[in-house]
Amino acid sequence: MKVRLRNPDRELEVSGDRRVHDVLVELGIDPDTVLVIRDRELLTREDRVGEQDLVEIRPVISGGSGRTT
Amino acid sequence: MSRMRCRRCKAPAVIEIRRHNAAFCRDCFVRHVHEQVRRAIAAFDMFAPDDRILVAVSGGKDSLALWDVLLDLGYDAGGLYVGLGIGEYSTRSGELVHAFAAERGAHLVRVDLAEEFGFDIPTAGRKGSRSTCSVCGLSKRYVFNRAALEHGYDVVATGHNLDDEAATLLGNTLRWQTDYIARQFPVLSSEDGLLKKVKPLYRLSELETAAYAFLRGLDYVVEECPLVAGNTQLRYKEAMNQLEAASPGTKAQFFLSFLERGAPLFERQDEVELHPCERCRQPTTGRFCAFCRARAQVLGERLEDRVVPPTDREVAENVSEEVLPAEIYSRAVEGSR
């Protein structure tokens, strides 16, 4: 399956037919820090992804200035 | 393994919130977000139903989500977009904010830093002594207050979420910045020319605001600001995320418990006297405000060259009727309204 990562944008191939959780573990991604999107739908960790799927993994973290200064 | 189910209606879930040990379908999640914002508004008496609220919108997920929620809840909420001049990133952000305002029929105030004040953020980052993120934050806070006053709004709302607040509190605590800690509250009351500021998303994580924006079909800037790399705030967020991954709920406990039990201990640190900046008449603790000082440095100007005298109203407010003839006093106050 294809995975599209953002910030910076890049694409890679990983094996499918398993849970989203397993894909995130393989990529070393904390599930609480990303949206996982397939066909304009959000997926949870327990959803399964197929070998032919294209999945976007979109970070939710944003920076900018905090009020620490 | 079967699909996760919505905690409320048992339909297939689209989002899991581990710190609540819950998952939601789309509709129940939107309701959950609305409820969290309502709770935040009520807990801190953020605004009344007829207040005019100016939402500071960047084009990112948080501020657009906040604007969307407030409009859905029936508030009179306008938006303020500050053009920072950060190339394509700013152009795209401005377009998305404009599109949202047009679609919702909401009032949008646009302030372009270069047009209005003669500099943009990349230039300020290169020429000034502050870091890029610092001068950017300073400029935005300055414009929020000034524009809100000029356009007759009662309160400024920003899209700071739970992750922002927890990371900021961590940074302030690591350095024991007690004056900043004292002001790190979801509500800052209006005082001496500073409008009331509120953060209605403080109960929602970044995952929740991003999921909300996505599920509501809000077109937001996914790309990160190109100038933000290495920002200390991001490092604190990463540290908090590691703690959260090991023990879901840590962030919420850290910040929400601070509000309940920690913040009262710092209240006395927050006693400062404000008066008008001698250059722009916006409130400050010194002779010139931090924005005017930063701007003068970037533009290579001397602050003293453009001192603006006090307004009649400022004079009247600082001199009691006993020493100023009543007729002049009332004329000064009336004239400046």
Coordinates of C-alpha atoms in Angstrom, one line a residue:
Chain A
M1 CA 0.0 0.0 0.0
K2 CA 1.0 3.6 -0.5
V3 CA 1.4 6.0 2.4
R4 CA 1.5 9.8 1.9
L5 CA 3.3 11.6 4.7
R6 CA 3.0 15.3 5.2
N7 CA 5.3 18.1 6.4
P8 CA 7.4 17.5 4.4
D9 CA 5.3 15.7 1.7
R10 CA 6.7 12.3 0.7
E11 CA 5.3 9.0 -0.3
L12 CA 6.4 5.5 0.6
E13 CA 5.3 1.8 0.2
V14 CA 4.6 -0.4 3.2
S15 CA 2.8 -3.7 3.4
G16 CA -1.0 -3.6 3.8
D17 CA -3.7 -6.1 5.0
R18 CA -3.2 -5.2 8.6
R19 CA -4.4 -2.7 11.2
V20 CA -3.6 1.0 11.0
H21 CA -2.0 0.6 14.4
D22 CA 0.6 -1.8 13.0
V23 CA 1.4 0.6 10.1
L24 CA 2.0 3.4 12.6
V25 CA 4.2 1.2 14.8
E26 CA 6.3 0.3 11.8
L27 CA 6.7 3.9 10.9
G28 CA 7.4 5.0 14.5
I29 CA 4.4 7.3 14.6
D30 CA 2.4 8.1 17.7
P31 CA -1.3 7.6 16.8
D32 CA -2.3 10.6 19.0
T33 CA -0.3 12.9 16.8
V34 CA -1.8 12.2 13.4
L35 CA -5.0 11.9 11.4
V36 CA -5.1 8.8 9.2
I37 CA -7.1 9.4 6.1
R38 CA -8.3 7.0 3.3
D39 CA -10.8 8.1 0.6
R40 CA -11.7 11.3 2.6
E41 CA -12.6 9.2 5.7
L42 CA -10.8 9.1 9.0
L43 CA -9.5 5.8 10.2
T44 CA -9.0 4.7 13.8
R45 CA -6.1 2.5 15.0
E46 CA -8.2 -0.6 14.8
D47 CA -9.3 -0.1 11.2
R48 CA -7.7 -2.4 8.6
V49 CA -5.9 -1.1 5.5
G50 CA -5.6 -3.1 2.3
E51 CA -2.7 -3.7 0.0
Q52 CA -4.1 -1.4 -2.7
D53 CA -5.0 1.4 -0.4
L54 CA -3.6 5.0 -0.5
V55 CA -3.5 6.4 3.0
E56 CA -2.6 9.9 4.1
I57 CA -0.9 10.3 7.5
R58 CA -1.4 14.0 8.4
P59 CA 0.3 15.4 11.5
V60 CA -1.9 17.4 13.9
I61 CA 0.9 19.2 15.7
S62 CA 1.3 22.9 15.0
G63 CA 4.0 25.2 16.2
G64 CA 4.0 28.9 16.0
S65 CA 4.7 31.1 19.0
G66 CA 3.8 30.0 22.4
R67 CA 3.5 32.5 25.2
T68 CA 6.7 31.4 26.8
T69 CA 8.4 34.7 25.8
Chain B
M1 CA -10.6 -7.2 15.1
S2 CA -13.9 -5.4 14.8
R3 CA -14.2 -1.6 14.2
M4 CA -14.2 0.7 17.2
R5 CA -17.7 1.9 18.1
C6 CA -19.0 5.3 19.1
R7 CA -19.2 5.6 22.8
R8 CA -22.6 7.4 22.5
C9 CA -24.5 5.8 19.7
K10 CA -22.5 2.6 18.9
A11 CA -22.1 3.5 15.2
P12 CA -18.7 2.8 13.7
A13 CA -16.2 5.3 15.2
V14 CA -14.0 7.6 13.1
I15 CA -11.9 9.1 15.9
E16 CA -10.5 7.7 19.2
I17 CA -9.7 10.0 22.1
R18 CA -7.5 7.9 24.3
R19 CA -7.4 10.3 27.3
H20 CA -11.2 10.0 27.5
N21 CA -11.0 6.2 26.8
A22 CA -13.6 6.9 24.1
A23 CA -14.2 6.8 20.4
F24 CA -16.9 8.7 18.5
C25 CA -18.7 8.7 15.2
R26 CA -18.7 11.9 13.1
D27 CA -21.9 13.4 14.5
C28 CA -21.2 12.5 18.1
F29 CA -17.7 13.8 17.8
V30 CA -18.9 17.2 16.5
R31 CA -21.3 17.3 19.4
H32 CA -18.5 16.4 21.8
V33 CA -16.4 19.3 20.5
H34 CA -19.3 21.8 20.9
E35 CA -19.8 20.6 24.4
Q36 CA -16.2 21.0 25.4
V37 CA -16.2 24.6 24.0
R38 CA -19.5 25.4 25.8
R39 CA -18.0 24.1 29.0
A40 CA -14.9 26.2 28.6
I41 CA -17.0 29.3 27.9
A42 CA -19.2 28.7 30.9
A43 CA -16.4 27.8 33.3
F44 CA -14.6 31.1 32.7
D45 CA -17.5 33.3 31.8
M46 CA -15.7 34.0 28.6
F47 CA -18.4 36.0 26.9
A48 CA -22.1 36.8 27.0
P49 CA -24.5 35.8 24.2
D50 CA -24.6 39.3 22.8
D51 CA -20.9 40.0 22.9
R52 CA -19.1 40.7 19.7
I53 CA -16.2 38.2 19.4
L54 CA -13.2 38.7 17.2
V55 CA -11.5 35.3 16.4
A56 CA -7.8 35.6 15.5
V57 CA -7.6 33.3 12.4
S58 CA -4.4 32.1 10.9
G59 CA -5.8 29.7 8.3
G60 CA -4.7 26.7 10.5
K61 CA -7.0 24.0 11.9
D62 CA -7.4 25.5 15.4
S63 CA -8.5 29.0 14.6
L64 CA -10.8 27.9 11.8
A65 CA -12.3 25.2 14.0
L66 CA -12.9 27.8 16.7
W67 CA -14.5 30.3 14.4
D68 CA -16.7 27.5 13.0
V69 CA -17.8 26.3 16.4
L70 CA -18.6 29.8 17.7
L71 CA -20.7 30.5 14.6
D72 CA -22.5 27.2 15.0
L73 CA -23.2 28.0 18.6
G74 CA -24.9 31.2 17.5
Y75 CA -22.3 33.8 18.6
D76 CA -21.6 37.0 16.8
A77 CA -18.1 36.1 15.8
G78 CA -16.0 37.9 13.2
G79 CA -12.4 37.0 12.1
L80 CA -9.2 38.8 12.1
Y81 CA -6.5 37.7 9.7
V82 CA -3.0 39.2 10.0
G83 CA -0.9 39.1 6.8
L84 CA 2.6 38.2 8.0
G85 CA 4.3 38.2 4.6
I86 CA 5.7 34.7 4.8
G87 CA 5.6 34.0 1.0
E88 CA 3.4 31.3 -0.4
Y89 CA 2.4 30.1 3.1
S90 CA 0.8 33.5 3.9
T91 CA -0.8 33.8 0.5
R92 CA -2.5 30.4 0.9
S93 CA -3.5 31.0 4.5
G94 CA -5.1 34.3 3.6
E95 CA -7.0 32.7 0.7
L96 CA -8.4 29.9 3.0
V97 CA -9.5 32.4 5.7
H98 CA -11.2 34.6 3.0
A99 CA -13.0 31.5 1.5
F100 CA -14.3 30.5 5.0
A101 CA -15.5 33.9 5.8
A102 CA -17.3 34.2 2.4
E103 CA -18.9 30.8 2.7
R104 CA -20.2 31.5 6.2
G105 CA -21.1 35.1 5.5
A106 CA -18.9 36.2 8.5
H107 CA -17.2 39.6 9.0
L108 CA -13.4 39.4 8.3
V109 CA -10.9 42.1 9.3
R110 CA -7.6 41.9 7.4
V111 CA -4.5 43.6 8.5
D112 CA -1.3 43.4 6.4
L113 CA 1.8 44.0 8.5
A114 CA 3.9 45.3 5.6
E115 CA 1.2 47.7 4.4
E116 CA 0.2 48.9 7.9
F117 CA 3.5 48.9 9.8
G118 CA 6.2 48.7 7.1
F119 CA 7.7 45.3 7.8
D120 CA 7.0 41.6 7.4
I121 CA 7.9 38.8 9.6
P122 CA 10.8 37.3 7.6
T123 CA 12.4 40.8 7.6
A124 CA 11.8 41.3 11.3
G125 CA 13.4 37.9 12.0
R126 CA 16.5 38.8 10.1
K127 CA 16.9 42.4 11.2
G128 CA 15.6 42.4 14.8
S129 CA 17.0 41.0 18.0
R130 CA 14.0 38.8 18.7
S131 CA 13.6 35.3 17.2
T132 CA 11.3 35.1 14.3
C133 CA 8.6 33.2 16.3
S134 CA 8.9 35.8 19.1
V135 CA 8.4 38.8 16.9
C136 CA 5.6 37.1 15.1
G137 CA 3.7 36.3 18.3
L138 CA 4.4 39.8 19.6
S139 CA 3.1 41.4 16.3
K140 CA 0.0 39.2 16.2
R141 CA -0.9 40.0 19.9
Y142 CA -0.5 43.7 19.2
V143 CA -2.6 43.7 16.1
F144 CA -5.3 41.5 17.7
N145 CA -5.9 44.1 20.5
R146 CA -5.6 47.1 18.3
A147 CA -7.9 45.9 15.5
A148 CA -10.5 44.5 17.9
L149 CA -10.7 47.9 19.6
E150 CA -10.8 49.8 16.3
H151 CA -13.6 47.5 15.0
G152 CA -15.7 47.6 18.2
Y153 CA -15.4 44.1 19.3
D154 CA -15.8 43.1 23.0
V155 CA -13.4 40.2 23.2
V156 CA -10.6 38.5 21.3
A157 CA -10.6 34.7 21.0
T158 CA -7.6 32.7 20.0
G159 CA -7.4 29.0 18.9
H160 CA -4.9 27.9 21.6
N161 CA -5.6 24.2 22.3
L162 CA -4.8 21.9 25.2
D163 CA -1.5 20.9 23.6
D164 CA -0.4 24.5 23.1
E165 CA -1.3 25.4 26.7
A166 CA 0.4 22.3 28.3
A167 CA 3.6 22.9 26.2
T168 CA 3.6 26.5 27.2
L169 CA 3.1 25.7 30.8
L170 CA 5.9 23.2 30.7
G171 CA 8.3 25.8 29.1
N172 CA 7.3 28.4 31.6
T173 CA 7.7 26.0 34.5
L174 CA 11.1 24.8 33.4
R175 CA 12.3 28.4 33.6
W176 CA 10.0 29.3 36.5
Q177 CA 8.7 32.3 34.6
T178 CA 6.2 33.1 37.3
D179 CA 5.0 36.3 35.6
Y180 CA 4.1 34.3 32.5
I181 CA 2.6 31.5 34.5
A182 CA 0.4 34.0 36.3
R183 CA -1.0 35.2 33.0
Q184 CA -1.4 31.7 31.4
F185 CA -5.1 31.5 31.9
P186 CA -8.0 30.8 29.4
V187 CA -9.3 34.3 30.2
L188 CA -7.4 37.5 30.6
S189 CA -9.7 40.3 31.7
S190 CA -9.8 43.6 30.0
E191 CA -7.7 46.3 31.7
D192 CA -6.4 49.7 30.8
G193 CA -6.7 49.5 27.0
L194 CA -6.2 45.7 26.7
L195 CA -9.3 43.9 25.5
K196 CA -10.5 40.7 27.2
K197 CA -8.8 37.6 25.6
V198 CA -10.1 34.1 25.7
K199 CA -9.0 30.6 24.7
P200 CA -12.2 28.6 24.2
L201 CA -10.3 25.5 22.9
Y202 CA -8.2 24.9 26.0
R203 CA -10.1 21.7 26.8
L204 CA -9.5 20.1 23.3
S205 CA -6.3 18.5 22.1
E206 CA -4.7 19.1 18.7
L207 CA -5.9 15.7 17.6
E208 CA -9.5 16.8 18.4
T209 CA -9.2 20.2 16.7
A210 CA -7.6 18.6 13.6
A211 CA -10.2 15.9 13.5
Y212 CA -13.0 18.4 13.9
A213 CA -11.7 20.6 11.1
F214 CA -11.4 17.6 8.8
L215 CA -14.8 16.1 9.7
R216 CA -16.4 19.5 9.2
G217 CA -14.8 19.8 5.8
L218 CA -12.8 22.9 6.7
D219 CA -10.1 23.7 4.3
Y220 CA -7.1 24.6 6.4
V221 CA -3.4 25.0 5.9
V222 CA -1.9 21.6 6.7
E223 CA 1.7 22.8 5.9
E224 CA 3.6 24.1 8.8
C225 CA 4.9 27.6 8.8
P226 CA 8.3 27.4 7.0
L227 CA 9.9 29.6 9.7
V228 CA 8.9 27.5 12.7
A229 CA 11.7 24.8 12.5
G230 CA 13.5 24.4 15.8
N231 CA 10.9 26.3 17.7
T232 CA 11.2 25.6 21.4
Q233 CA 7.4 25.3 21.7
L234 CA 7.6 22.2 19.3
R235 CA 10.2 20.6 21.5
Y236 CA 8.0 21.0 24.6
K237 CA 5.1 19.5 22.6
E238 CA 7.2 16.5 21.7
A239 CA 8.2 16.0 25.3
M240 CA 4.6 16.2 26.4
N241 CA 3.5 13.8 23.6
Q242 CA 6.0 11.2 24.9
L243 CA 4.5 11.5 28.4
E244 CA 1.0 11.3 26.9
A245 CA 1.8 8.2 24.9
A246 CA 3.0 6.4 28.0
S247 CA 0.2 7.7 30.1
P248 CA -2.9 9.1 28.3
G249 CA -4.4 12.0 30.1
T250 CA -1.1 13.5 31.3
K251 CA -1.4 16.7 29.3
A252 CA -4.9 17.4 30.4
Q253 CA -4.1 16.6 34.0
F254 CA -1.0 18.9 33.9
F255 CA -2.9 21.9 32.5
L256 CA -6.4 21.5 33.9
S257 CA -5.0 20.8 37.4
F258 CA -2.8 23.8 37.1
L259 CA -5.9 25.9 36.4
E260 CA -7.6 24.4 39.4
R261 CA -4.9 24.3 42.0
G262 CA -1.7 25.9 40.6
A263 CA -2.8 29.1 39.0
P264 CA -4.2 30.7 42.2
L265 CA -0.7 30.4 43.8
F266 CA 0.7 32.8 41.1
E267 CA -2.0 35.4 41.0
R268 CA 0.0 38.0 42.9
Q269 CA 2.8 37.8 40.4
D270 CA 0.5 39.4 37.8
E271 CA 0.2 42.9 39.3
V272 CA 1.5 45.3 36.8
E273 CA 0.5 48.9 35.9
L274 CA -0.3 49.6 32.3
H275 CA -0.3 53.0 30.6
P276 CA -0.3 54.1 26.9
C277 CA 2.8 53.6 24.8
E278 CA 4.2 57.0 23.9
R279 CA 4.3 56.1 20.3
C280 CA 1.2 54.2 19.5
R281 CA -1.0 54.7 22.6
Q282 CA -1.5 51.0 23.0
P283 CA -1.1 49.7 26.6
T284 CA 2.4 48.8 27.9
T285 CA 4.3 48.6 31.1
G286 CA 7.2 50.8 29.9
R287 CA 7.6 54.0 28.0
F288 CA 7.3 52.3 24.6
C289 CA 5.5 49.0 23.9
A290 CA 7.4 46.0 22.8
F291 CA 5.9 46.1 19.4
C292 CA 7.0 49.7 18.8
R293 CA 10.5 48.9 20.1
A294 CA 10.7 45.9 17.8
R295 CA 9.3 47.8 14.8
A296 CA 11.7 50.7 15.3
Q297 CA 14.6 48.4 15.5
V298 CA 13.7 46.6 12.2
L299 CA 13.0 49.9 10.4
G300 CA 16.1 51.6 11.8
E301 CA 14.1 54.4 13.4
R302 CA 14.6 56.2 16.7
L303 CA 11.6 55.7 19.0
E304 CA 11.7 59.2 20.3
D305 CA 11.3 60.7 16.8
R306 CA 7.6 59.8 16.6
V307 CA 6.2 60.3 20.1
V308 CA 2.4 60.8 20.1
P309 CA 1.0 63.1 22.8
P310 CA -1.6 61.8 25.2
T311 CA -5.2 62.0 23.9
D312 CA -7.7 64.3 25.7
R313 CA -9.3 61.3 27.2
E314 CA -6.1 60.0 28.6
V315 CA -5.4 63.4 30.1
A316 CA -8.8 63.5 31.6
E317 CA -8.6 60.0 33.1
N318 CA -5.3 60.8 34.7
V319 CA -6.3 64.1 36.2
S320 CA -9.3 64.2 38.5
E321 CA -12.1 66.8 38.2
E322 CA -10.8 68.4 41.4
V323 CA -7.7 69.7 39.6
L324 CA -9.1 70.0 36.1
P325 CA -12.0 72.4 35.7
A326 CA -15.2 70.4 35.3
E327 CA -16.1 71.9 32.0
I328 CA -12.7 71.0 30.4
Y329 CA -12.8 67.5 32.0
S330 CA -16.2 66.7 30.6
R331 CA -15.3 68.1 27.2
A332 CA -12.1 66.0 27.0
V333 CA -13.9 62.8 28.0
E334 CA -16.9 63.4 25.7
G335 CA -14.6 64.5 22.8
S336 CA -12.6 61.3 22.9
R337 CA -15.6 58.9 22.9

